[in-house]
Short mmCIF file of C-alpha atoms and ligand atoms in Angstrom, two decimals:
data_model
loop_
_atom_site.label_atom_id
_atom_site.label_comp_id
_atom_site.label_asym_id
_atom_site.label_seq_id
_atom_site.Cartn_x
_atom_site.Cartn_y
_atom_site.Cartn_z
CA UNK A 1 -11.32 239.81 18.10
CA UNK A 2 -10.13 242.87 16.67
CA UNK A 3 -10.42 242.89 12.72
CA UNK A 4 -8.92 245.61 10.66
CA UNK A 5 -9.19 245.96 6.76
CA UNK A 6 -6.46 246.85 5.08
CA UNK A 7 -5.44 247.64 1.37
CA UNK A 8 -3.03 247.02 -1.31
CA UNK A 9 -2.69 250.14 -3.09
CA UNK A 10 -0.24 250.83 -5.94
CA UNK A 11 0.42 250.74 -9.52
CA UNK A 12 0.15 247.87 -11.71
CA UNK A 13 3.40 245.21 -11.60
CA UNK A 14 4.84 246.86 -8.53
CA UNK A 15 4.12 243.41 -5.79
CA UNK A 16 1.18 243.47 -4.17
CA UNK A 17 -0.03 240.21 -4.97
CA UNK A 18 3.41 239.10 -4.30
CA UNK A 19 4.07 240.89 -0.96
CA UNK A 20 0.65 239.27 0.19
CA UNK A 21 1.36 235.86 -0.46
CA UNK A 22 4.94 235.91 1.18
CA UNK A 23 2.89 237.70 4.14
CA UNK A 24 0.21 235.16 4.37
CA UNK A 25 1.61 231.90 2.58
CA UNK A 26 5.09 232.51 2.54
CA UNK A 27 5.56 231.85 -0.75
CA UNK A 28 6.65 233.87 -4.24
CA UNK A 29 6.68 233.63 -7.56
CA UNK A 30 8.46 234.93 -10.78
CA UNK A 31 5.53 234.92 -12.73
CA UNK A 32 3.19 237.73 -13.30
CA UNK A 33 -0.20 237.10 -12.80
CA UNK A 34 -1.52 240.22 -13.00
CA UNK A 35 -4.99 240.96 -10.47
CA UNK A 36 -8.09 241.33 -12.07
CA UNK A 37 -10.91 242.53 -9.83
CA UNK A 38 -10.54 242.33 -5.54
CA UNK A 39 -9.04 239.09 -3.92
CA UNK A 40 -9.45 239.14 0.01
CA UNK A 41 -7.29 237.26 2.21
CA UNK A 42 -7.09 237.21 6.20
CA UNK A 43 -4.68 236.53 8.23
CA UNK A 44 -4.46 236.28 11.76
CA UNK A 45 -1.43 238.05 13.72
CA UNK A 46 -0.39 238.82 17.49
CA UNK A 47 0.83 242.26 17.78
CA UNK A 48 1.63 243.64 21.24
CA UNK A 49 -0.30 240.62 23.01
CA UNK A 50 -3.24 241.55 21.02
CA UNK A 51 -4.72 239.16 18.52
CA UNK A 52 -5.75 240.87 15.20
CA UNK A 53 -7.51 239.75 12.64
CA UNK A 54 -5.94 241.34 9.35
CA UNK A 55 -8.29 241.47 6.30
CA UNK A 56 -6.23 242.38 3.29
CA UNK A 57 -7.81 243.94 0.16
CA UNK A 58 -5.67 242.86 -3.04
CA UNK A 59 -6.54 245.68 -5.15
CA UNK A 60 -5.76 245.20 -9.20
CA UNK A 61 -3.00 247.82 -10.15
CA UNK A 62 -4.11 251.14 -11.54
CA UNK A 63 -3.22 251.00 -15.14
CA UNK A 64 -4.51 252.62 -18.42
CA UNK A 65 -7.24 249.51 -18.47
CA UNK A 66 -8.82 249.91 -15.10
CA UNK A 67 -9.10 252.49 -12.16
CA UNK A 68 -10.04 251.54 -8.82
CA UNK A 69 -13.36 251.96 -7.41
CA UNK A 70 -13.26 254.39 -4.44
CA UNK A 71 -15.87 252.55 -2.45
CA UNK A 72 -13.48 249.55 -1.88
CA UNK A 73 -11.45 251.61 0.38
CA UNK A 74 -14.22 252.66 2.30
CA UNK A 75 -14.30 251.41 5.94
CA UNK A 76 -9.79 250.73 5.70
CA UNK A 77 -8.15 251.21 8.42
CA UNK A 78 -4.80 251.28 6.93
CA UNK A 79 -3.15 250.73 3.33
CA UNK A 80 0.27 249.15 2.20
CA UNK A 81 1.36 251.65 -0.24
CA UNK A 82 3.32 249.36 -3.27
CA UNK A 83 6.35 251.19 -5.07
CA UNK A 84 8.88 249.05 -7.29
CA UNK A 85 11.95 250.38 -6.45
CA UNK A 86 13.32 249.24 -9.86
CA UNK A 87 10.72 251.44 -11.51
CA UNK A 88 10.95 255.42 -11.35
CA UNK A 89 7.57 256.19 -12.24
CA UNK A 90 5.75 253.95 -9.51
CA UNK A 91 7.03 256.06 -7.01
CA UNK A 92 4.82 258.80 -8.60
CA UNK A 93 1.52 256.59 -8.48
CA UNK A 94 2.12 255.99 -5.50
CA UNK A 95 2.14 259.40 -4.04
CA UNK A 96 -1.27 259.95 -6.45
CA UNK A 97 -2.61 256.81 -5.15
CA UNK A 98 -1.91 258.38 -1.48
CA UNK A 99 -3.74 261.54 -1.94
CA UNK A 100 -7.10 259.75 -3.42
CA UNK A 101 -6.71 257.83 -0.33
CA UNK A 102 -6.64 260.50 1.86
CA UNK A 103 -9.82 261.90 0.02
CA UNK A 104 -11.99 258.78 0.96
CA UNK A 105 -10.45 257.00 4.41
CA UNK A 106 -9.15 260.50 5.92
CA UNK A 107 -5.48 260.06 8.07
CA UNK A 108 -5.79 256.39 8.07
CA UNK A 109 -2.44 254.99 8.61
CA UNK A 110 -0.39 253.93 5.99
CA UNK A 111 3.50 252.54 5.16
CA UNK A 112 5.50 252.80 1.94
CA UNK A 113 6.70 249.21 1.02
CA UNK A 114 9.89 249.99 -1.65
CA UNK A 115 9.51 246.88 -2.92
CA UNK A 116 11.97 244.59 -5.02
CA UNK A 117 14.81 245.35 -2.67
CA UNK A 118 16.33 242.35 -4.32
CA UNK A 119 17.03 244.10 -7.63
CA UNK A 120 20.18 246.09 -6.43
CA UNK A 121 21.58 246.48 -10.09
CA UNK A 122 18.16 247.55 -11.33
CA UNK A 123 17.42 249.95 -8.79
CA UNK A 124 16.14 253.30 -9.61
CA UNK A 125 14.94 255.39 -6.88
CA UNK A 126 17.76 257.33 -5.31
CA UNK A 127 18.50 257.97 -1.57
CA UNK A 128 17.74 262.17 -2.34
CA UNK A 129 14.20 260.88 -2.81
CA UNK A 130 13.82 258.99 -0.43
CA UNK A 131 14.79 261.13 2.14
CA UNK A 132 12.44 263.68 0.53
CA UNK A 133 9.01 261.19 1.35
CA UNK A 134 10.79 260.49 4.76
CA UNK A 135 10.39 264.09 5.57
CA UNK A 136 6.95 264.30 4.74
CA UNK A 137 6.51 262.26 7.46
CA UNK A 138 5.93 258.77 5.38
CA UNK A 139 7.19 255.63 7.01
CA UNK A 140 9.36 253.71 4.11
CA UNK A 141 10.39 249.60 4.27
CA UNK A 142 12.33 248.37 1.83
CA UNK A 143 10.78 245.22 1.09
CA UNK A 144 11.59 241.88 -0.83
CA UNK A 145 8.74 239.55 -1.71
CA UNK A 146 10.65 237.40 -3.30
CA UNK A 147 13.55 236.94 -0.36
CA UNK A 148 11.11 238.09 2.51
CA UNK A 149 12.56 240.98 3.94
CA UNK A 150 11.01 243.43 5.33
CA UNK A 151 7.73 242.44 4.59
CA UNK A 152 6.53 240.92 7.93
CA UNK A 153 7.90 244.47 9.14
CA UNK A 154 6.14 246.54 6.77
CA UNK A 155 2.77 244.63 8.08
CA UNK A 156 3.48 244.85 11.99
CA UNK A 157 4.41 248.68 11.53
CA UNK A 158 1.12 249.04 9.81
CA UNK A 159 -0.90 246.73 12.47
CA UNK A 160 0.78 248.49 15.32
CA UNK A 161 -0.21 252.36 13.74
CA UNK A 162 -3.86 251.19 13.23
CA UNK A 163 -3.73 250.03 16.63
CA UNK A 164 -2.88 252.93 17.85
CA UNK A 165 -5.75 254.85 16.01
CA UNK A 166 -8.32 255.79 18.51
CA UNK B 1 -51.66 232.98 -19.51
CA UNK B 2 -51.61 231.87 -15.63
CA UNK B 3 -49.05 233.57 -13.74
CA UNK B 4 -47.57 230.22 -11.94
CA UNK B 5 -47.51 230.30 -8.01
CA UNK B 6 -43.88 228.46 -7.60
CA UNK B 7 -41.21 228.93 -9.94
CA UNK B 8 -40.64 226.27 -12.76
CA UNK B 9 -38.76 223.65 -11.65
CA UNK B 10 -37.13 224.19 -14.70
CA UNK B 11 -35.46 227.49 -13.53
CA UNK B 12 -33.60 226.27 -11.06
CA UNK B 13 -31.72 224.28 -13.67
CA UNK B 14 -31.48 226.97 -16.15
CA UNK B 15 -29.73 228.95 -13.26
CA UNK B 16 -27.36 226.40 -12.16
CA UNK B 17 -26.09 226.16 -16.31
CA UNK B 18 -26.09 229.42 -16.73
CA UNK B 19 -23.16 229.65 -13.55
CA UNK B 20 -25.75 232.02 -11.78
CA UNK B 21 -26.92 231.55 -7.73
CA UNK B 22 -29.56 233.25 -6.45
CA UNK B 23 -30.14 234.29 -3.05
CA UNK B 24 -32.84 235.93 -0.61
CA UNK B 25 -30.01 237.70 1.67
CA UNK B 26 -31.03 238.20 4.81
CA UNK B 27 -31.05 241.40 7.46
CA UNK B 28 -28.60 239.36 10.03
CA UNK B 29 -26.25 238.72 6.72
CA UNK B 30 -27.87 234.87 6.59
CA UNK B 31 -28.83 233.51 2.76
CA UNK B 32 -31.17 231.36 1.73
CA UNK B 33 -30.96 230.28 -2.29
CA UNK B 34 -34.07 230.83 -4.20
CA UNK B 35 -33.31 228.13 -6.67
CA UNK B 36 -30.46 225.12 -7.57
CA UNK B 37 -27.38 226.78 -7.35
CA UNK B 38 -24.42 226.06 -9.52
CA UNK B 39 -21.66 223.10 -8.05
CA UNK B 40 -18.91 226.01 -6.91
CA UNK B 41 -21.60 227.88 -5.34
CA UNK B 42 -21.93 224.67 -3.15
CA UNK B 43 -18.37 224.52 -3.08
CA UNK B 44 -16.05 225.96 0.32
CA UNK B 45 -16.60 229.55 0.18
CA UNK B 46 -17.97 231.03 3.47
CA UNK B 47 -20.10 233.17 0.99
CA UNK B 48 -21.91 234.75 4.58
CA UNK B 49 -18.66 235.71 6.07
CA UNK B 50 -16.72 236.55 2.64
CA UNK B 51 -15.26 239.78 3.19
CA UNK B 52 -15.68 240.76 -0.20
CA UNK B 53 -19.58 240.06 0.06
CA UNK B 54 -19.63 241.80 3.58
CA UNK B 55 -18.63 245.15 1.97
CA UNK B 56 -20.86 244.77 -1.21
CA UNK B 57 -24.09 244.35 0.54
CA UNK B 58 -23.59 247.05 2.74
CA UNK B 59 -22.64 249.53 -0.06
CA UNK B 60 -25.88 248.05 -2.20
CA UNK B 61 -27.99 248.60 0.34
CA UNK B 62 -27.35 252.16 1.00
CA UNK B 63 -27.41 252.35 -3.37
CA UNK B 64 -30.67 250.84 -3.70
CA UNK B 65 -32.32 253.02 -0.85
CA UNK B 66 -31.34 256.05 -2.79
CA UNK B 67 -31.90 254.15 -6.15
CA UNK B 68 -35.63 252.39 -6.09
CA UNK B 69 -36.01 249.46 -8.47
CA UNK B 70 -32.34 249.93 -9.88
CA UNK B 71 -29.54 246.92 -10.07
CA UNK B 72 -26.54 247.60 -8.53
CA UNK B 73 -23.27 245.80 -10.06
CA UNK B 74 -20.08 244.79 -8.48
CA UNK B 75 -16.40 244.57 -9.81
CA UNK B 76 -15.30 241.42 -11.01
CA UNK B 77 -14.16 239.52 -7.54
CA UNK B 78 -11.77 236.34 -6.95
CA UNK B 79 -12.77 233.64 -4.54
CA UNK B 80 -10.57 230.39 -4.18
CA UNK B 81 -12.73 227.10 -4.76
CA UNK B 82 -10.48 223.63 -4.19
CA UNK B 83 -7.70 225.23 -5.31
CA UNK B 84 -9.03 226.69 -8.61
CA UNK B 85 -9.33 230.68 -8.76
CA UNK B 86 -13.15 231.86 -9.85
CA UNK B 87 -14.03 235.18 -11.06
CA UNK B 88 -17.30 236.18 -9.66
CA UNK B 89 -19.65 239.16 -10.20
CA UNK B 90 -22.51 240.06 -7.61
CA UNK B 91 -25.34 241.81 -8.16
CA UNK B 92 -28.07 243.01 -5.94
CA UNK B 93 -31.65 244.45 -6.58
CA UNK B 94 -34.98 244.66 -4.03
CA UNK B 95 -37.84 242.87 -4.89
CA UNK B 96 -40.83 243.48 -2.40
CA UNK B 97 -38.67 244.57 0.09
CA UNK B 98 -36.01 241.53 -0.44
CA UNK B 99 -32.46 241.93 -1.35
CA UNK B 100 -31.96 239.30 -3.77
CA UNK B 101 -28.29 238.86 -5.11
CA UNK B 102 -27.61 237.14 -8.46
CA UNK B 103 -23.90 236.03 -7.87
CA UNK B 104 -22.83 234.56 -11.77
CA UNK B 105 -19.18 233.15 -12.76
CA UNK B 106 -17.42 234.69 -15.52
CA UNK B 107 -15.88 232.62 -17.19
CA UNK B 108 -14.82 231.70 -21.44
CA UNK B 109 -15.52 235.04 -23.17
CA UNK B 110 -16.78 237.25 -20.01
CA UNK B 111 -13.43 236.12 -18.51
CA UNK B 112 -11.44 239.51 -19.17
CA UNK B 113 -8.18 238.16 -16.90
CA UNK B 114 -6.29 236.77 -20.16
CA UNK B 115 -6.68 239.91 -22.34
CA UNK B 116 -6.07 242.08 -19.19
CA UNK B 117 -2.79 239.88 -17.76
CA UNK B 118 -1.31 239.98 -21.32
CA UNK B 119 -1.80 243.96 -21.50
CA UNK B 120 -0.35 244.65 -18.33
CA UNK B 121 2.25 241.99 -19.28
CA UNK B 122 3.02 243.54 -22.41
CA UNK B 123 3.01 247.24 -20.47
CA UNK B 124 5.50 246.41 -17.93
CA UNK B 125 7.39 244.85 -21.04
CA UNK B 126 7.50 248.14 -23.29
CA UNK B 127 8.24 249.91 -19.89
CA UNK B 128 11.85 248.03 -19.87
CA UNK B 129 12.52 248.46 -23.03
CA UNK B 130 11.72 252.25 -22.81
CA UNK B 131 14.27 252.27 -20.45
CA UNK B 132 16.86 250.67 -22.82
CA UNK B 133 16.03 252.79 -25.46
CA UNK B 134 16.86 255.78 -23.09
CA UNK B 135 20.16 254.36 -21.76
CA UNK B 136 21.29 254.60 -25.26
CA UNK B 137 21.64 258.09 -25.20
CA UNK B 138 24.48 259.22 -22.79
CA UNK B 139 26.85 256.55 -24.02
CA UNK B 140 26.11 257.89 -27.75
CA UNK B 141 26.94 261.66 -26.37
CA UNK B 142 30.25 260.23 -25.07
CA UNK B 143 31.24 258.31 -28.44
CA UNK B 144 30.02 261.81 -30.21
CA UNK B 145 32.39 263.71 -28.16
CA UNK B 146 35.40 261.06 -28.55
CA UNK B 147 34.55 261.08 -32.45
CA UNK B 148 34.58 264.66 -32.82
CA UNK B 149 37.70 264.70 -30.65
CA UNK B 150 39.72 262.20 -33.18
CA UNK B 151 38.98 264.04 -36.30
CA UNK B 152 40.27 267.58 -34.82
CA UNK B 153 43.46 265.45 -34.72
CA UNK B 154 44.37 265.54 -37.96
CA UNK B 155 44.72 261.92 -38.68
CA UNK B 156 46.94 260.10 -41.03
CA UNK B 157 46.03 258.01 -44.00
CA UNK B 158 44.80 254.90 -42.76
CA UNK B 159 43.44 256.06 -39.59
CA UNK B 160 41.12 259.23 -41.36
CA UNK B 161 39.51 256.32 -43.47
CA UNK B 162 38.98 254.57 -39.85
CA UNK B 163 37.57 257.61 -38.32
CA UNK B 164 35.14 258.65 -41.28
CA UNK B 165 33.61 255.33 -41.16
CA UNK B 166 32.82 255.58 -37.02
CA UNK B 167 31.71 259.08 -37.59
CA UNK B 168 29.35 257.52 -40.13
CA UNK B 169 28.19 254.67 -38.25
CA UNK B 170 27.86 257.03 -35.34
CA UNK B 171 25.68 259.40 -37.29
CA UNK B 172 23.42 255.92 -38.52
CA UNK B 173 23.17 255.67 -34.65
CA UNK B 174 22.42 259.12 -33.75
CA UNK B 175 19.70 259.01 -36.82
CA UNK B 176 18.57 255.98 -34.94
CA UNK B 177 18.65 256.84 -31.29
CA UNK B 178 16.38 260.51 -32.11
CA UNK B 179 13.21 258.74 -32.63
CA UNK B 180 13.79 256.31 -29.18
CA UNK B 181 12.58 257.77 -25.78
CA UNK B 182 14.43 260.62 -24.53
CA UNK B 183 16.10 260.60 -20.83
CA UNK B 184 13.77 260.38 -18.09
CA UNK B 185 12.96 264.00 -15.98
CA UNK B 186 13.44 263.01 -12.43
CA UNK B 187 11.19 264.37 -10.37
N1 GTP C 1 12.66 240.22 -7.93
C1 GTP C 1 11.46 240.50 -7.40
N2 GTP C 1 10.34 240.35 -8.14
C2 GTP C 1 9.16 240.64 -7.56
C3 GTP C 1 9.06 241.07 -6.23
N3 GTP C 1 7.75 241.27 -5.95
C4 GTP C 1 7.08 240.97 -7.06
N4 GTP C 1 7.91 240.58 -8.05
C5 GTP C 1 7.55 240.20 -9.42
O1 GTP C 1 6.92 241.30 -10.03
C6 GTP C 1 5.85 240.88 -10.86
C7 GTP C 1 4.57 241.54 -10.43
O2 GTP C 1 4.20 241.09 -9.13
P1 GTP C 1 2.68 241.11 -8.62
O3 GTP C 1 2.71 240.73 -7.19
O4 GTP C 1 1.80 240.36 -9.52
O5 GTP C 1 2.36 242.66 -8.75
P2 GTP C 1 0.97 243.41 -8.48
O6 GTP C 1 1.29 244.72 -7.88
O7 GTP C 1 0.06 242.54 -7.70
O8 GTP C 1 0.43 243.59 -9.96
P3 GTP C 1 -1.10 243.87 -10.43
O9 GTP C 1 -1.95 242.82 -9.82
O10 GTP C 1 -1.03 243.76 -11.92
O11 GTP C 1 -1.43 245.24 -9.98
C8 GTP C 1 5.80 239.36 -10.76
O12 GTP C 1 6.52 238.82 -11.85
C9 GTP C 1 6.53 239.07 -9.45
O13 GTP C 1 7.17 237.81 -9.48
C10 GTP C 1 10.27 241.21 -5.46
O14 GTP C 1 10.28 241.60 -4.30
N5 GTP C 1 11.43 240.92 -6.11
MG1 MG C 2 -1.80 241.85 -8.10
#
């Protein structure tokens, strides 16, 4: 079977962890248990009649404490790119995040999960920006860990581009 | 002193309390343990097929080909074991050709997740409130303006003495609000 590595990437607090869990377990919760070190989890999917074995990377947020280790991105085929929607700034370390990527895995695919799409009243990153990453070419999901959406989409999107990746 | 042919079989219990396993890993990714390993070693990890592993040993041994006789250290990584969440940190070194991998829990004081989770807890935390602080600031413009508006009107009696004391309790505010975050630059 096919088995592709993907990775969590994004700043601390934003849902990885979270967007995982719903993904794998289907389940979410409120409190913050912030990663320390790598957690790997697998999951098996069927995209396009073709069984995939997913191996996702839970990465620990970037954060004034600890920076991630370049080497754990080495051999990804793809990364889930983690903004909070309700938080300006993680749209920024994202786009960092992105271009360290790029330095170590080369055009490996990757989605932007705008995650907390739940938090209407809270949310903070405006449709001119968006539209701005959308025309560099970035594929953007709003996602909800918490409620579900868009997750499983943000996942088969990703599968289906590093499928495609000769 | 006599340099004993098989380890103490002392060692292997010293190993197993001290929440450290010790393996011969193998060229087709196959382990044997050189002495008693601790109980979660034992436990239901997959440790042959643990992704995490996988990478490791494949990025130690291209370090220690470059790096003779050196030790080379992993991140803290999380396994599940029944349930419970262990932090784990691998390490791997060649001896006589081997590649041996010390694999020890942290746990009690080499545990960093509490002191870490409450930082990051207590970041996102100031983060919110940094953004409270800076709403502050357009609504105080507004009451500025609407202040400054009512005493160019010339006010009467009682209402001067009202409008005095919200241009003082505004300027309180103001004195206030200048040491709080300012508004956010959009990018
Ligand atoms: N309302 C809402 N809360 C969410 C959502 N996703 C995550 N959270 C909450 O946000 C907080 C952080 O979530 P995590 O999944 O731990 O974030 P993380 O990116 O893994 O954080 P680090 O491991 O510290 O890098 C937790 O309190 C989650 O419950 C979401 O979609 N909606
Ligand atoms: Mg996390």
């Amino acid at each position: 079977m096919i088995q592709k590595k993907i990775c969590m990437l994004g700043t601390f607090g934003v849902g990885k962890t979270s967007l995982v869990s719903q993904y794998v377990r289907s389940i979410f919760s409120d409190k913050y248990l912030s990663t320390v070190g790598v957690k790997v989890d697998k999951k098996e999917v069927v995209v396009d009649n073709q069984r995939v074995n997913l191996v996702l990377w839970d990465l620990y947020g970037e954060d004034g404490f600890q920076t991630i280790q370049q080497s754990y991105l080495r051999g990804t085929s793809g990364y889930l790119l983690v903004a909070d929607g309700t938080r300006f700034d993680t749209l920024a370390a994202a786009r960092d995040l992105q271009k360290r990527a790029v330095a170590v895995v080369g055009k490996a695919p990757f989605v932007l999960a705008l995650n907390k799409a739940d938090l209407e009243a809270e949310w903070q990153i405006d449709e001119r920006t968006l539209l701005k990453v959308a025309d560099e070419g970035w594929t953007v999901v709003r996602t909800s860990a918490r409620t579900g959406l868009g997750v499983q989409q943000a996942f088969d999107l990703l599968t289906r581009a590093m499928l495609e990746q000769p | 002193m006599t340099t004993p042919e098989a380890p103490h079989p002392a060692i292997g219990e010293v190993m197993r309390a001290l929440d450290l396993a010790i393996v011969d890993w193998l060229s087709d990714d196959s382990f044997v343990p050189l002495s008693a390993t601790p109980r979660w070693f034992t436990g239901a990890v997959p440790w042959a097929s643990l992704p995490f592993l996988e990478h490791f040993v494949g990025e130690a041994r291209r370090y220690l080909h470059d790096h003779v006789g050196e030790v080379f250290a992993s991140e803290p990584f999380t396994v599940d074991n029944h349930g419970q969440e262990l932090l784990l940190r691998a390490r791997a070194l060649r001896v006589n050709k081997r590649l041996i991998l010390a694999i020890e829990r942290l746990d009690g004081t080499a545990d960093p997740r509490p002191i870490l989770r409450q930082a990051r807890q207590d970041a996102l935390e100031h983060e919110q409130l940094a953004d409270k602080a800076r709403a502050i600031h357009a609504p105080l413009e507004a009451l500025k303006r609407a202040v400054g508006a009512l005493q160019a009107t010339d006010p009467g009696g009682d209402q001067r003495g009202l409008i005095e004391a919200a241009a003082q309790a505004l300027a309180t505010l103001q004195s206030v609000a200048a040491g709080l975050p300012a508004a956010r630059k959009r990018r």
